[in-house]
JSON list of C-alpha atoms in Angstrom, two decimals:
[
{"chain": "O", "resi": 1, "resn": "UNK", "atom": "CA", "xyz": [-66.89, 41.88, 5.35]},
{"chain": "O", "resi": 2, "resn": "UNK", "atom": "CA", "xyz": [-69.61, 44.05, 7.05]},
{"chain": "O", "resi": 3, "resn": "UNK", "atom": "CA", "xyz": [-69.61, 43.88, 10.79]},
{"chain": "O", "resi": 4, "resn": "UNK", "atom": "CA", "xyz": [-73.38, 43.98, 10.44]},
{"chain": "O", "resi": 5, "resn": "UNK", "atom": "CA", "xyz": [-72.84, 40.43, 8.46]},
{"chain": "O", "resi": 6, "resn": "UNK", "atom": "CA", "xyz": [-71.71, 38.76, 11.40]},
{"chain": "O", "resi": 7, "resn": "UNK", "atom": "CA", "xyz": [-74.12, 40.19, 13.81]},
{"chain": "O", "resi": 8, "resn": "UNK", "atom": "CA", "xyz": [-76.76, 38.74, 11.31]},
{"chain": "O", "resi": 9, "resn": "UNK", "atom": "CA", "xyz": [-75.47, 35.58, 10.90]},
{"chain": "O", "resi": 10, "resn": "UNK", "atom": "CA", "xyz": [-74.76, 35.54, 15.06]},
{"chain": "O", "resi": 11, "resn": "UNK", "atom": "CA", "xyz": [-78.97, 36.05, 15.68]},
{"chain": "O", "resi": 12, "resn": "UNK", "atom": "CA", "xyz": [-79.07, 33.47, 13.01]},
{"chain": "O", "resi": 13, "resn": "UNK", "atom": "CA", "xyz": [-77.40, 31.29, 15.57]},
{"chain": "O", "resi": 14, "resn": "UNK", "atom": "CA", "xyz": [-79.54, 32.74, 18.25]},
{"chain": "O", "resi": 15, "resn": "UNK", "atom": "CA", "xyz": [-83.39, 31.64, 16.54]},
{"chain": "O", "resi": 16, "resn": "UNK", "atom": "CA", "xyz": [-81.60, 28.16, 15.29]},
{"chain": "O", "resi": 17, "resn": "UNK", "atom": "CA", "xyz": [-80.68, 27.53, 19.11]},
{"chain": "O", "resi": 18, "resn": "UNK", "atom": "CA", "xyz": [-83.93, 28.77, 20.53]},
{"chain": "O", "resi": 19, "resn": "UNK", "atom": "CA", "xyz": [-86.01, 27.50, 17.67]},
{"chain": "O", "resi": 20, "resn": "UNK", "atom": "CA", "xyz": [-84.68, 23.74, 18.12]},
{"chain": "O", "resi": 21, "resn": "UNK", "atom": "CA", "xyz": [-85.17, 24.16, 22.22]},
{"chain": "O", "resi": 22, "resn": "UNK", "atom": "CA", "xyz": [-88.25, 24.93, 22.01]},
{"chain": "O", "resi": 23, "resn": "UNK", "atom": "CA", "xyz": [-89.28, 22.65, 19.49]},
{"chain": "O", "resi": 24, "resn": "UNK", "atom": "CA", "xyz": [-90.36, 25.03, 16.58]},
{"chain": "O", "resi": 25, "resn": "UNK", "atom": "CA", "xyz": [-90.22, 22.95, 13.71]},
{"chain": "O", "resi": 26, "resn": "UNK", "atom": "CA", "xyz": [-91.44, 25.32, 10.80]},
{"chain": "O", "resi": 27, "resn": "UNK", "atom": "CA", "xyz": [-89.05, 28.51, 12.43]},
{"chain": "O", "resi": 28, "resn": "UNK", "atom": "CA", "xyz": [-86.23, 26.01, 13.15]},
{"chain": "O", "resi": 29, "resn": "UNK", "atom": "CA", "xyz": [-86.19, 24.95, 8.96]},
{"chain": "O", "resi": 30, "resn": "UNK", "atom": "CA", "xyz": [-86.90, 28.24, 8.73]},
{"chain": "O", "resi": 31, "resn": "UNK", "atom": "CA", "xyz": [-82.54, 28.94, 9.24]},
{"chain": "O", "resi": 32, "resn": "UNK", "atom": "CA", "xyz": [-81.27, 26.97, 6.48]},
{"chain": "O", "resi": 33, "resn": "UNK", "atom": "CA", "xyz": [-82.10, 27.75, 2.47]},
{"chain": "O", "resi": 34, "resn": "UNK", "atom": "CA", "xyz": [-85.00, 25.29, 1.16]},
{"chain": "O", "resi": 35, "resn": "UNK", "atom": "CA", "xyz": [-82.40, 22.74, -0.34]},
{"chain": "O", "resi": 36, "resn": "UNK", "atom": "CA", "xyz": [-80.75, 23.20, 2.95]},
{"chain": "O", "resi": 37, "resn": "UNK", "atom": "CA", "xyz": [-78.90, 20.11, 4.73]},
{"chain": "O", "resi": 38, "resn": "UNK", "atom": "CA", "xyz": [-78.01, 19.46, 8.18]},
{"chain": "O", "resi": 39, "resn": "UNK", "atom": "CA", "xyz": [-75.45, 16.73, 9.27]},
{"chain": "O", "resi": 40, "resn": "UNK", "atom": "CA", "xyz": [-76.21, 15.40, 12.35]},
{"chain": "O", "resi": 41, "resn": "UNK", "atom": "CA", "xyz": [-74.93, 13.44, 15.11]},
{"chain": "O", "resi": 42, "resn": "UNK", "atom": "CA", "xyz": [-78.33, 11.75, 15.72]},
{"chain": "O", "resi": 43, "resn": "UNK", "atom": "CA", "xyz": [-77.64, 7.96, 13.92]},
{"chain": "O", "resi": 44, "resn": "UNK", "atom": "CA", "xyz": [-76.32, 9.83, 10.88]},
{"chain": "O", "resi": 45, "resn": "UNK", "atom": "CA", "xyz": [-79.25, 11.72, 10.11]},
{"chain": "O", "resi": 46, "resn": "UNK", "atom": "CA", "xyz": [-78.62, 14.32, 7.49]},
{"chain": "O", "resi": 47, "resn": "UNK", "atom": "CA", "xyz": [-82.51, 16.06, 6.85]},
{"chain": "O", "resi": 48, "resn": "UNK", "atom": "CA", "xyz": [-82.25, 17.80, 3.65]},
{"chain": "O", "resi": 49, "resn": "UNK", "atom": "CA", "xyz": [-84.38, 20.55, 2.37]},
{"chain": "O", "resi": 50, "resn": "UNK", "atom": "CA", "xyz": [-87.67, 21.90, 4.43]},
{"chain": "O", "resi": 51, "resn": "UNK", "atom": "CA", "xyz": [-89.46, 19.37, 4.72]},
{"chain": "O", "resi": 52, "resn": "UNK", "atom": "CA", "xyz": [-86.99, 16.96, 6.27]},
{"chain": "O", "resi": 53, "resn": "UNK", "atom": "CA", "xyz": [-86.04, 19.81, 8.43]},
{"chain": "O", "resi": 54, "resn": "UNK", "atom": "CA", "xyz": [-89.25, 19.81, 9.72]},
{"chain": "O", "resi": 55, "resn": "UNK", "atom": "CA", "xyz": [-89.91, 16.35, 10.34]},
{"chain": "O", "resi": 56, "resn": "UNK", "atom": "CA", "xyz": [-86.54, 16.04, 12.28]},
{"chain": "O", "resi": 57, "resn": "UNK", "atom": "CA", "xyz": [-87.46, 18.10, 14.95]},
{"chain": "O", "resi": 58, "resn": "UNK", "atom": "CA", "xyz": [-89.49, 15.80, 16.98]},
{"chain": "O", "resi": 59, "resn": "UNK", "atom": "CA", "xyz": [-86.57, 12.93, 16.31]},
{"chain": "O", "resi": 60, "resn": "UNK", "atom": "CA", "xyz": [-84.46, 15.72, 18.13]},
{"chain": "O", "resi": 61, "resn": "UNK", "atom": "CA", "xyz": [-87.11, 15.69, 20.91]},
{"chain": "O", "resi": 62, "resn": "UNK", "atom": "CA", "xyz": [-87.30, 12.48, 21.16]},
{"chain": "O", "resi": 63, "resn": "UNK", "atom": "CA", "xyz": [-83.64, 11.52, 21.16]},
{"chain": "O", "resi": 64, "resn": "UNK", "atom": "CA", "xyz": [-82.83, 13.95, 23.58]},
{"chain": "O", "resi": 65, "resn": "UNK", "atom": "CA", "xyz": [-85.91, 15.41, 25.64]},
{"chain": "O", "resi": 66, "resn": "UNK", "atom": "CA", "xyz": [-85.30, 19.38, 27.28]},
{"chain": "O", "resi": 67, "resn": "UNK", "atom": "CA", "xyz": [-82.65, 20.43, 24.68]},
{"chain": "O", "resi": 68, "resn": "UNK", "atom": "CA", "xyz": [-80.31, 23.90, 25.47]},
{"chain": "O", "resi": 69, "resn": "UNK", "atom": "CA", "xyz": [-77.96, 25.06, 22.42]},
{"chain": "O", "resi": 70, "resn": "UNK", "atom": "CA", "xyz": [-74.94, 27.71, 23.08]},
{"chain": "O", "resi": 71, "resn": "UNK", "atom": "CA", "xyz": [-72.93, 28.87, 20.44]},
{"chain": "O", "resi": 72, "resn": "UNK", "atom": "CA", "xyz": [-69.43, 30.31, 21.23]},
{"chain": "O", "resi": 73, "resn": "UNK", "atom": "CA", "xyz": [-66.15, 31.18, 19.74]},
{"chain": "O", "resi": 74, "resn": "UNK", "atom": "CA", "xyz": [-67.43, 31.72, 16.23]},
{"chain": "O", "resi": 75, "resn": "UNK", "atom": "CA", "xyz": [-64.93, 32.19, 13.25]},
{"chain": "O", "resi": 76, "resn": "UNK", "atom": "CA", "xyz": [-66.58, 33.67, 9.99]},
{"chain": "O", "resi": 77, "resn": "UNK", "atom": "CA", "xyz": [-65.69, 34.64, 7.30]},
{"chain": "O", "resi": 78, "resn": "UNK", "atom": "CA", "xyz": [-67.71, 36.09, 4.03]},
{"chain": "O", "resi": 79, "resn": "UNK", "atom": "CA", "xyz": [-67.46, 36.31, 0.67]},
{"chain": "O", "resi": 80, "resn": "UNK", "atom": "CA", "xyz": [-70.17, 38.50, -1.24]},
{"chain": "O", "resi": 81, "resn": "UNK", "atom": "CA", "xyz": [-73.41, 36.41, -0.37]},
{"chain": "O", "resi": 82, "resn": "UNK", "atom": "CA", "xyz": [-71.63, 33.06, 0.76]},
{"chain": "O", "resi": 83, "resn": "UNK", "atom": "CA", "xyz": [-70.21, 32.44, 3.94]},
{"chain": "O", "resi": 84, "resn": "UNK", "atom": "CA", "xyz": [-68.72, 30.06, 6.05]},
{"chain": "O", "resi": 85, "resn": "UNK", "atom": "CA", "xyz": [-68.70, 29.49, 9.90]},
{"chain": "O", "resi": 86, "resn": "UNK", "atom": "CA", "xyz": [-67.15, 27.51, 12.50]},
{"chain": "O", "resi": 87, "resn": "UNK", "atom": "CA", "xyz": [-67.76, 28.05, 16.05]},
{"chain": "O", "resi": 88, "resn": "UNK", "atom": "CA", "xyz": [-68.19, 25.59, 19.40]},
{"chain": "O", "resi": 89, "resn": "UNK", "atom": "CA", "xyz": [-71.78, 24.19, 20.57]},
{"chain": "O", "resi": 90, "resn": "UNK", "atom": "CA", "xyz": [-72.02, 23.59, 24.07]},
{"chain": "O", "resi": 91, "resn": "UNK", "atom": "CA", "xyz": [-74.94, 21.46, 23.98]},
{"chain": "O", "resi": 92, "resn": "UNK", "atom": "CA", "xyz": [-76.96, 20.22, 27.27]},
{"chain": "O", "resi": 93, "resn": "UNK", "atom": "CA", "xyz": [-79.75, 17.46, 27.58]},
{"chain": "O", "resi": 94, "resn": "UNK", "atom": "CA", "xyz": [-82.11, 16.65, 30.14]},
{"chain": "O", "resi": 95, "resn": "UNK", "atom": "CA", "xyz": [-84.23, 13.31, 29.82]},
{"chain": "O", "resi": 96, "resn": "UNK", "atom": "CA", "xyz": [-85.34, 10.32, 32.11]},
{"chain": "O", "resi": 97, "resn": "UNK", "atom": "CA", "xyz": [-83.79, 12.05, 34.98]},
{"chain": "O", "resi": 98, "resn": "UNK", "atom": "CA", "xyz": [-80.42, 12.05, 33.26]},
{"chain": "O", "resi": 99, "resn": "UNK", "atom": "CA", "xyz": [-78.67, 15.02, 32.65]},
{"chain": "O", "resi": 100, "resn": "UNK", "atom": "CA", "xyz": [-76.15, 15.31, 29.36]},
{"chain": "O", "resi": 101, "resn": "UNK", "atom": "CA", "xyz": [-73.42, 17.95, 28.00]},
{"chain": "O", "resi": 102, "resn": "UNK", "atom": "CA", "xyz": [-71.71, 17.73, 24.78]},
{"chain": "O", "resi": 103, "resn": "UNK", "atom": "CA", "xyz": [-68.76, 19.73, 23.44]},
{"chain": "O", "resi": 104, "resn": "UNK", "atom": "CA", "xyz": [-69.51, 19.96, 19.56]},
{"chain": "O", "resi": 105, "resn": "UNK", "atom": "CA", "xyz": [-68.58, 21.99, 16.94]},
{"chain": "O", "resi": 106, "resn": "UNK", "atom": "CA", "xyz": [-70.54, 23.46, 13.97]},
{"chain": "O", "resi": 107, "resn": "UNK", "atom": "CA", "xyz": [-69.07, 23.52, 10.64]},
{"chain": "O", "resi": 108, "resn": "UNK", "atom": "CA", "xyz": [-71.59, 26.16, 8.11]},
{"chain": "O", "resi": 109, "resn": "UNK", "atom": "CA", "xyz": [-71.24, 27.20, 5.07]},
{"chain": "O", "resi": 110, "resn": "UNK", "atom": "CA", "xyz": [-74.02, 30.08, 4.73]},
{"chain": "O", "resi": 111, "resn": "UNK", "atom": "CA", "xyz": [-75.92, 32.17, 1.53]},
{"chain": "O", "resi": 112, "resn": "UNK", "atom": "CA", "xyz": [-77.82, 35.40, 1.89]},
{"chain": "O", "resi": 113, "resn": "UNK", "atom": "CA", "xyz": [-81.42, 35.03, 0.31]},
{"chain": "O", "resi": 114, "resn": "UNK", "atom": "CA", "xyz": [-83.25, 37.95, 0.17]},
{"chain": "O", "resi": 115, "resn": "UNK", "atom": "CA", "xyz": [-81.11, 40.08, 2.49]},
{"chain": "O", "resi": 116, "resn": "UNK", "atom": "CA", "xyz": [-81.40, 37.14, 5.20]},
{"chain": "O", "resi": 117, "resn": "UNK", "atom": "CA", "xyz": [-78.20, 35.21, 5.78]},
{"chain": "O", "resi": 118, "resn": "UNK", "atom": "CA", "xyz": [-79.84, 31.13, 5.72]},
{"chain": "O", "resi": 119, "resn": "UNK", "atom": "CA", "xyz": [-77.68, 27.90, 6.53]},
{"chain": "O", "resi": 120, "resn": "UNK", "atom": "CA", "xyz": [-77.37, 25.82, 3.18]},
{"chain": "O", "resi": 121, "resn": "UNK", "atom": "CA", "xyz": [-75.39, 23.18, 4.95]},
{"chain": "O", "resi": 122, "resn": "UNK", "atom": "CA", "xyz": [-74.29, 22.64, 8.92]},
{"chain": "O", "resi": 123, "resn": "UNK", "atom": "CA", "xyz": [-72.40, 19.80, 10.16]},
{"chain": "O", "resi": 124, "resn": "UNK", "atom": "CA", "xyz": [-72.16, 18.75, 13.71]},
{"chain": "O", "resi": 125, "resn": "UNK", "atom": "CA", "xyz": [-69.42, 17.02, 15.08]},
{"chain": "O", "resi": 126, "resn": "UNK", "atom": "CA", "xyz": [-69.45, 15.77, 18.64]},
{"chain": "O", "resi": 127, "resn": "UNK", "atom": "CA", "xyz": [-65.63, 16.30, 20.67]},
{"chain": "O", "resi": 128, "resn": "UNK", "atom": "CA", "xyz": [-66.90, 14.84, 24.10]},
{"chain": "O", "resi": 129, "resn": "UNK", "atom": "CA", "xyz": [-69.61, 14.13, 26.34]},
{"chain": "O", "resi": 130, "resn": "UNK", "atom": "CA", "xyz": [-70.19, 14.45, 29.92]},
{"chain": "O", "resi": 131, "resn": "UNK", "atom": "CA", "xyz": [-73.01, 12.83, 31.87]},
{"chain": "O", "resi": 132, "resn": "UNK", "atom": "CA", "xyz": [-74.68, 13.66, 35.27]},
{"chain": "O", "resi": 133, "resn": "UNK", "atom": "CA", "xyz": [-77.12, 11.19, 36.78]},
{"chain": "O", "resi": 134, "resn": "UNK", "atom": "CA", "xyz": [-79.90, 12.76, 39.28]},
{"chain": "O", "resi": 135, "resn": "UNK", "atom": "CA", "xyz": [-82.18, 10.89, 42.17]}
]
């Protein structure tokens, strides 16, 4: 396993958690292969392929309002063009005056297509949730 293979997949983490917060759609599906899934802790939602991708976006908006992804404490491993990941998502919301944090974790499994490293599946699982009410 190349060093440079977890740097890649790292800024892969990077434009997924900027593309989401800022509510780019097409660069946000842009992460995962086109037969890509996401499982999500939104009411079960599991978007599949680029399309879906897209169209969850705004649900994600709309769910949660200002959205900030971290990623931390990634494990990953690789095998040839595969991979898998697991690492934490500090997660942080901001809507109606209300302001959220989740603990959640990430659980990838990643393919290189055309020299770029793309999420072909990504589960979310939710640990815990903290809430902060302002005036």
């Amino acid at each position: 396993m190349a060093s440079s293979d977890i740097q890649e997949i790292k800024a892969l983490n990077a434009k997924y958690n900027f593309s989401l917060d800022e509510g780019n759609a097409d660069a946000w599906a842009s992460c995962f292969t086109a037969d890509g899934a996401f499982h999500a802790a939104i009411n079960g939602a599991k978007p599949k392929g680029t399309e879906q991708l897209q169209a969850f976006v705004p649900t994600c908006i709309e769910s949660f309002g200002t959205m900030y992804h971290l990623t931390t404490n990634e494990i990953i491993s690789v095998d040839g063009e595969s991979a898998r990941q697991k690492c934490y998502l500090q997660f942080f919301t901001k809507k109606d005056g209300t302001l959220d944090g989740y603990i959640c974790v990430y659980d990838d499994w990643l393919k290189r297509e055309k020299g770029d490293w793309k999420y072909s599946r990504r589960d979310v699982a939710t640990k815990d949730k903290f809430t902060h009410l302002k005036d």
